[in-house]
Amino acid sequence: MRIIAAYNKAVRLRHIGHLDIVRAMGRALRRSGLPVAYSQGFNPHILITFASALSTGFAGTAEVMDVTLTEDVAVEEFLAAMNRALPEDMQLSQAKIVTDVKMPALMALMAAADYEIRLTDASQAAVLAEKLDAFMQREHISAIRKTKSGEKECDIRPLIHAIRIEGDTVFACLSQREGDSCKPDMLMKALFDFAGMESGRTMVTRHTLYGEKNGALTPIMEL
Amino acid sequence: MTNMNDKIEAMLEKVQKASRYTGGEMNTAIKAWKDAELHFAFCFPDTYEVAMSHLGMKILYGLINDQPYSLCERVCMPWIDMKELMENEDVPLFSLESRTPLCDFEVVGFTLQYEMSYTNILAMLKLGRIPLGREERGENDPIVVAGGPCAFNPEPISDFIDAFMIGDGEEVMLELNEVIRDGRREGASRAEILRRLAHLRGVYVPSLYEVDYNEDGTIAAHRPLCEDAPEKVLRCIVTDMDSAYYPTSIPVPYTEIIHDRIMLEIMRGCTRGCRFCQAGILYRPVRERSLERLVYLAKELEKNTGYEEISLSSLSSGDYSCLPELIRALMKELEKQRVKISLPSLRLDSVLKDSLEETQKTKKTSLTFAPEAGSQRLRDIINKGVTEADLMEKVSDAFAGGWSSIKLYFMIGLPMENEEDLDGIADLAQKTIAQYFALPKVQRAKGLRVVCSASSFVPKPFTPFQWAPQDTRDTLMEKQSHLRDKMKGIKGVTFNYHESGLSFLEACVSRGDRRIGRVIRRAFEKGCYLDGWTELFSYDKWLEAFAEEGLDPAFYAHRERGRDEVLPWDFVDCGITKQFLWHEKEKAERGEITKDCRLGCNGCGMQRMKGVCSFCG
């Protein structure tokens, strides 16, 4: 049985990297006493996958994972058992049994994500807010994407699905697809450059993760 | 407090491995600050990764948090980048759980695992806003205590510690906390509380003693200054390991540490009597946990941690009376959770085959053996009764069993060592490689890796070699160079050795007296800390510190002591008599071995404490 679940990674844990979170989640599954499925072979591992790696330094309120169990378990029982076994900074908020056998891996479904980027220096946010309309009216916004082989220039304009600035925070919905994503730091660098400023300190929190359904962005948990 | 937290958050963005300082791990922060009367800061004087791999901290963390009146939080040594930021931003050293500054705890406890971590103690006290010298502390400063194996010679850091706990900590830790708690409730003064602590078995309060020196620099007397202070401090011994406290839940770190697994202490103590080994003396007598108790602990620990590996920990796990049965019972209990069982450094002459077969079913790690010396002559001198045949048999069994990674530990600079003994090390490495190739190709596991590690011998207090001089640094470096050349020709072997300057200083501090405290403080003021890390170790600054304090390091490291000399640690009764140690020293000089005391009591001194040792005559 496949079950997908949303969990948070609180601000206290933002410096923990994705691989460490994966291992922590695996250990929580072992503590939970749930009938977890293991892979075959010489070095069996827990069958758990994640929609998208959350960058080190970021917090997240609705990260999504996919767990395979060997027996059917009710959603309530799954949530209770996991939350008992998890530290308070990593708690599951909802879970859903996957009924469509053919549903692909979460990573393949990933399309976009909501980001909350809070600027430590609120005055910087005010300047950016003034320039936001002009920034978004451009046809192309150039940014540098870091790849395995080095750096590549790309156009992030089509990757910004929504953006607004309220007070000291930038709220943006950004494309998150394998090989074609706009990371928050890429957006912020482009914004600061456009405003003629040095990049300021930010605290980033990721919120809803989206897949696509009938051409529209839909939260992965609702797919 | 929010301002402090904001500062810390800003700092965390700038440092390497910020997760060292953030806490929030599973099974931590079990209690709120306000729910405890006594707040204990467990300070490990090294980085988070080292601290979280240490078994002692896990035991005491659980023990202190388990008591309704107390709370325990962890504090580790910050890395260079964080330390500098803390100093510049004026942020005091804080605990992982609640970010409370160190100076706000009632009791601050350090574990003494390694002499070269002592400057870190000073660094942590300073960052924690606690006066370094015990005489400088006032009524509102925390009481600073220390325990662990190095506490058996407490003198080198007696300037900085209010009270030492010597021996097994499980019981005396609670007694100490209760005396402090009760004292504070009554409004007793600091001095009064320390006097009361001196009445506890195993507790040494340095302020209640004075040391007189002879003209030649040796000790004339170690005098108690009042009736509360006993002339001899008798170490603590927990006799029943089954009823002794052991945690069933331990913190599970997020990040990679050195030993990231459940450590199950299957027994304490060792009966082999290797003459260089301080732990073998200090942890006597051998006391095992029963199979039933261990299976119960393993089950609970696995349930509460979800760990993938469990290590059967002790000084010589191969000597546990029913090791194959224990491994079988554990595998049966933990099979469903697919937990790997590992055995740390195994003695080569214990009955291993069955145990190795049992652990075969789970994934293989590397196997470590410690022959310690390259020749039978020298092995007999140090009483490591292991033969070449033993080593080859075990190595062959290991290779045949599918292991391909072997580590061999040796020491150089042992007493009475000659060139043939050294060459024996290279010889054993070569023969180990030959065992691998002697197997038919199809049986050999891929990736042959034999690591031969030679550390420099440091004579330790409470061993038969406590009177011996250490080899000079030049001699050690010559020996390392000689071995390096010999090993170069052997294909498949990697040869590692340790920085000799560090070993020299370790020898000075481990057998040091109170005056060494001034050297440690001086070295710290010159900028020494994290000495165990090559990036920071500054040999020159230490030598300068010695010179500026008017002390000669050779007096501590290179001098041969006489039988009647008063040694700085003589006032501690570790259970084993000085006569026994001297007798062993003389046997070493004759190349005579002493048999395992399970085969017959050797009269080490434990027999004076009736009923403590099950093998006593």
JSON list of C-alpha atoms in Angstrom, two decimals, chain A residues 22-97:
[
{"chain": "A", "resi": 22, "resn": "VAL", "atom": "CA", "xyz": [15.50, 11.37, 4.68]},
{"chain": "A", "resi": 23, "resn": "ARG", "atom": "CA", "xyz": [17.44, 9.27, 7.17]},
{"chain": "A", "resi": 24, "resn": "ALA", "atom": "CA", "xyz": [15.57, 10.82, 10.11]},
{"chain": "A", "resi": 25, "resn": "MET", "atom": "CA", "xyz": [12.25, 10.00, 8.47]},
{"chain": "A", "resi": 26, "resn": "GLY", "atom": "CA", "xyz": [13.42, 6.44, 7.84]},
{"chain": "A", "resi": 27, "resn": "ARG", "atom": "CA", "xyz": [14.28, 6.03, 11.51]},
{"chain": "A", "resi": 28, "resn": "ALA", "atom": "CA", "xyz": [10.94, 7.49, 12.53]},
{"chain": "A", "resi": 29, "resn": "LEU", "atom": "CA", "xyz": [9.23, 4.90, 10.34]},
{"chain": "A", "resi": 30, "resn": "ARG", "atom": "CA", "xyz": [11.18, 2.19, 12.10]},
{"chain": "A", "resi": 31, "resn": "ARG", "atom": "CA", "xyz": [10.19, 3.61, 15.51]},
{"chain": "A", "resi": 32, "resn": "SER", "atom": "CA", "xyz": [6.55, 3.86, 14.51]},
{"chain": "A", "resi": 33, "resn": "GLY", "atom": "CA", "xyz": [6.04, 0.11, 14.45]},
{"chain": "A", "resi": 34, "resn": "LEU", "atom": "CA", "xyz": [4.14, 0.44, 11.13]},
{"chain": "A", "resi": 35, "resn": "PRO", "atom": "CA", "xyz": [4.52, -2.39, 8.59]},
{"chain": "A", "resi": 36, "resn": "VAL", "atom": "CA", "xyz": [7.18, -0.67, 6.50]},
{"chain": "A", "resi": 37, "resn": "ALA", "atom": "CA", "xyz": [8.26, -2.24, 3.21]},
{"chain": "A", "resi": 38, "resn": "TYR", "atom": "CA", "xyz": [11.93, -2.85, 2.41]},
{"chain": "A", "resi": 39, "resn": "SER", "atom": "CA", "xyz": [13.61, -3.19, -0.95]},
{"chain": "A", "resi": 40, "resn": "GLN", "atom": "CA", "xyz": [15.04, -6.52, -2.08]},
{"chain": "A", "resi": 41, "resn": "GLY", "atom": "CA", "xyz": [18.70, -7.27, -2.44]},
{"chain": "A", "resi": 42, "resn": "PHE", "atom": "CA", "xyz": [21.82, -7.33, -0.37]},
{"chain": "A", "resi": 43, "resn": "ASN", "atom": "CA", "xyz": [21.35, -3.95, 1.27]},
{"chain": "A", "resi": 44, "resn": "PRO", "atom": "CA", "xyz": [17.62, -3.55, 1.91]},
{"chain": "A", "resi": 45, "resn": "HIS", "atom": "CA", "xyz": [16.38, -0.03, 2.50]},
{"chain": "A", "resi": 46, "resn": "ILE", "atom": "CA", "xyz": [13.03, 1.44, 3.45]},
{"chain": "A", "resi": 47, "resn": "LEU", "atom": "CA", "xyz": [10.77, 2.24, 0.49]},
{"chain": "A", "resi": 48, "resn": "ILE", "atom": "CA", "xyz": [10.28, 5.95, 0.93]},
{"chain": "A", "resi": 49, "resn": "THR", "atom": "CA", "xyz": [10.60, 8.71, -1.66]},
{"chain": "A", "resi": 50, "resn": "PHE", "atom": "CA", "xyz": [10.22, 12.45, -1.55]},
{"chain": "A", "resi": 51, "resn": "ALA", "atom": "CA", "xyz": [8.58, 14.90, -3.93]},
{"chain": "A", "resi": 52, "resn": "SER", "atom": "CA", "xyz": [11.41, 17.38, -3.84]},
{"chain": "A", "resi": 53, "resn": "ALA", "atom": "CA", "xyz": [14.62, 17.91, -1.87]},
{"chain": "A", "resi": 54, "resn": "LEU", "atom": "CA", "xyz": [14.30, 20.94, 0.39]},
{"chain": "A", "resi": 55, "resn": "SER", "atom": "CA", "xyz": [17.50, 22.97, 0.27]},
{"chain": "A", "resi": 56, "resn": "THR", "atom": "CA", "xyz": [19.63, 23.21, 3.41]},
{"chain": "A", "resi": 57, "resn": "GLY", "atom": "CA", "xyz": [18.80, 26.46, 5.15]},
{"chain": "A", "resi": 58, "resn": "PHE", "atom": "CA", "xyz": [15.10, 26.35, 4.27]},
{"chain": "A", "resi": 59, "resn": "ALA", "atom": "CA", "xyz": [12.17, 25.43, 6.47]},
{"chain": "A", "resi": 60, "resn": "GLY", "atom": "CA", "xyz": [9.06, 23.77, 5.02]},
{"chain": "A", "resi": 61, "resn": "THR", "atom": "CA", "xyz": [5.46, 23.48, 6.17]},
{"chain": "A", "resi": 62, "resn": "ALA", "atom": "CA", "xyz": [4.09, 20.96, 3.67]},
{"chain": "A", "resi": 63, "resn": "GLU", "atom": "CA", "xyz": [6.85, 18.71, 2.39]},
{"chain": "A", "resi": 64, "resn": "VAL", "atom": "CA", "xyz": [5.55, 15.54, 0.73]},
{"chain": "A", "resi": 65, "resn": "MET", "atom": "CA", "xyz": [6.76, 11.98, 0.94]},
{"chain": "A", "resi": 66, "resn": "ASP", "atom": "CA", "xyz": [5.60, 8.61, -0.36]},
{"chain": "A", "resi": 67, "resn": "VAL", "atom": "CA", "xyz": [5.83, 5.53, 1.85]},
{"chain": "A", "resi": 68, "resn": "THR", "atom": "CA", "xyz": [5.20, 1.90, 0.90]},
{"chain": "A", "resi": 69, "resn": "LEU", "atom": "CA", "xyz": [3.71, -0.37, 3.54]},
{"chain": "A", "resi": 70, "resn": "THR", "atom": "CA", "xyz": [3.33, -4.14, 3.43]},
{"chain": "A", "resi": 71, "resn": "GLU", "atom": "CA", "xyz": [-0.14, -4.07, 4.96]},
{"chain": "A", "resi": 72, "resn": "ASP", "atom": "CA", "xyz": [-3.09, -1.71, 4.75]},
{"chain": "A", "resi": 73, "resn": "VAL", "atom": "CA", "xyz": [-3.19, 0.88, 7.47]},
{"chain": "A", "resi": 74, "resn": "ALA", "atom": "CA", "xyz": [-5.86, 3.51, 8.11]},
{"chain": "A", "resi": 75, "resn": "VAL", "atom": "CA", "xyz": [-4.82, 7.11, 7.57]},
{"chain": "A", "resi": 76, "resn": "GLU", "atom": "CA", "xyz": [-5.54, 8.10, 11.18]},
{"chain": "A", "resi": 77, "resn": "GLU", "atom": "CA", "xyz": [-3.44, 5.25, 12.54]},
{"chain": "A", "resi": 78, "resn": "PHE", "atom": "CA", "xyz": [-0.60, 6.14, 10.18]},
{"chain": "A", "resi": 79, "resn": "LEU", "atom": "CA", "xyz": [-0.61, 9.78, 11.27]},
{"chain": "A", "resi": 80, "resn": "ALA", "atom": "CA", "xyz": [-0.82, 8.95, 14.97]},
{"chain": "A", "resi": 81, "resn": "ALA", "atom": "CA", "xyz": [1.94, 6.34, 14.89]},
{"chain": "A", "resi": 82, "resn": "MET", "atom": "CA", "xyz": [4.28, 8.56, 12.87]},
{"chain": "A", "resi": 83, "resn": "ASN", "atom": "CA", "xyz": [3.70, 11.68, 14.94]},
{"chain": "A", "resi": 84, "resn": "ARG", "atom": "CA", "xyz": [4.38, 9.76, 18.14]},
{"chain": "A", "resi": 85, "resn": "ALA", "atom": "CA", "xyz": [7.66, 8.61, 16.64]},
{"chain": "A", "resi": 86, "resn": "LEU", "atom": "CA", "xyz": [8.71, 11.98, 15.27]},
{"chain": "A", "resi": 87, "resn": "PRO", "atom": "CA", "xyz": [10.30, 14.93, 17.08]},
{"chain": "A", "resi": 88, "resn": "GLU", "atom": "CA", "xyz": [8.07, 17.98, 17.51]},
{"chain": "A", "resi": 89, "resn": "ASP", "atom": "CA", "xyz": [9.89, 19.89, 14.76]},
{"chain": "A", "resi": 90, "resn": "MET", "atom": "CA", "xyz": [8.92, 17.31, 12.13]},
{"chain": "A", "resi": 91, "resn": "GLN", "atom": "CA", "xyz": [5.25, 16.41, 12.31]},
{"chain": "A", "resi": 92, "resn": "LEU", "atom": "CA", "xyz": [2.86, 15.01, 9.72]},
{"chain": "A", "resi": 93, "resn": "SER", "atom": "CA", "xyz": [-0.16, 17.20, 8.97]},
{"chain": "A", "resi": 94, "resn": "GLN", "atom": "CA", "xyz": [-2.08, 15.00, 6.55]},
{"chain": "A", "resi": 95, "resn": "ALA", "atom": "CA", "xyz": [-1.88, 11.66, 4.75]},
{"chain": "A", "resi": 96, "resn": "LYS", "atom": "CA", "xyz": [-3.69, 10.06, 1.84]},
{"chain": "A", "resi": 97, "resn": "ILE", "atom": "CA", "xyz": [-3.76, 6.50, 0.55]}
]
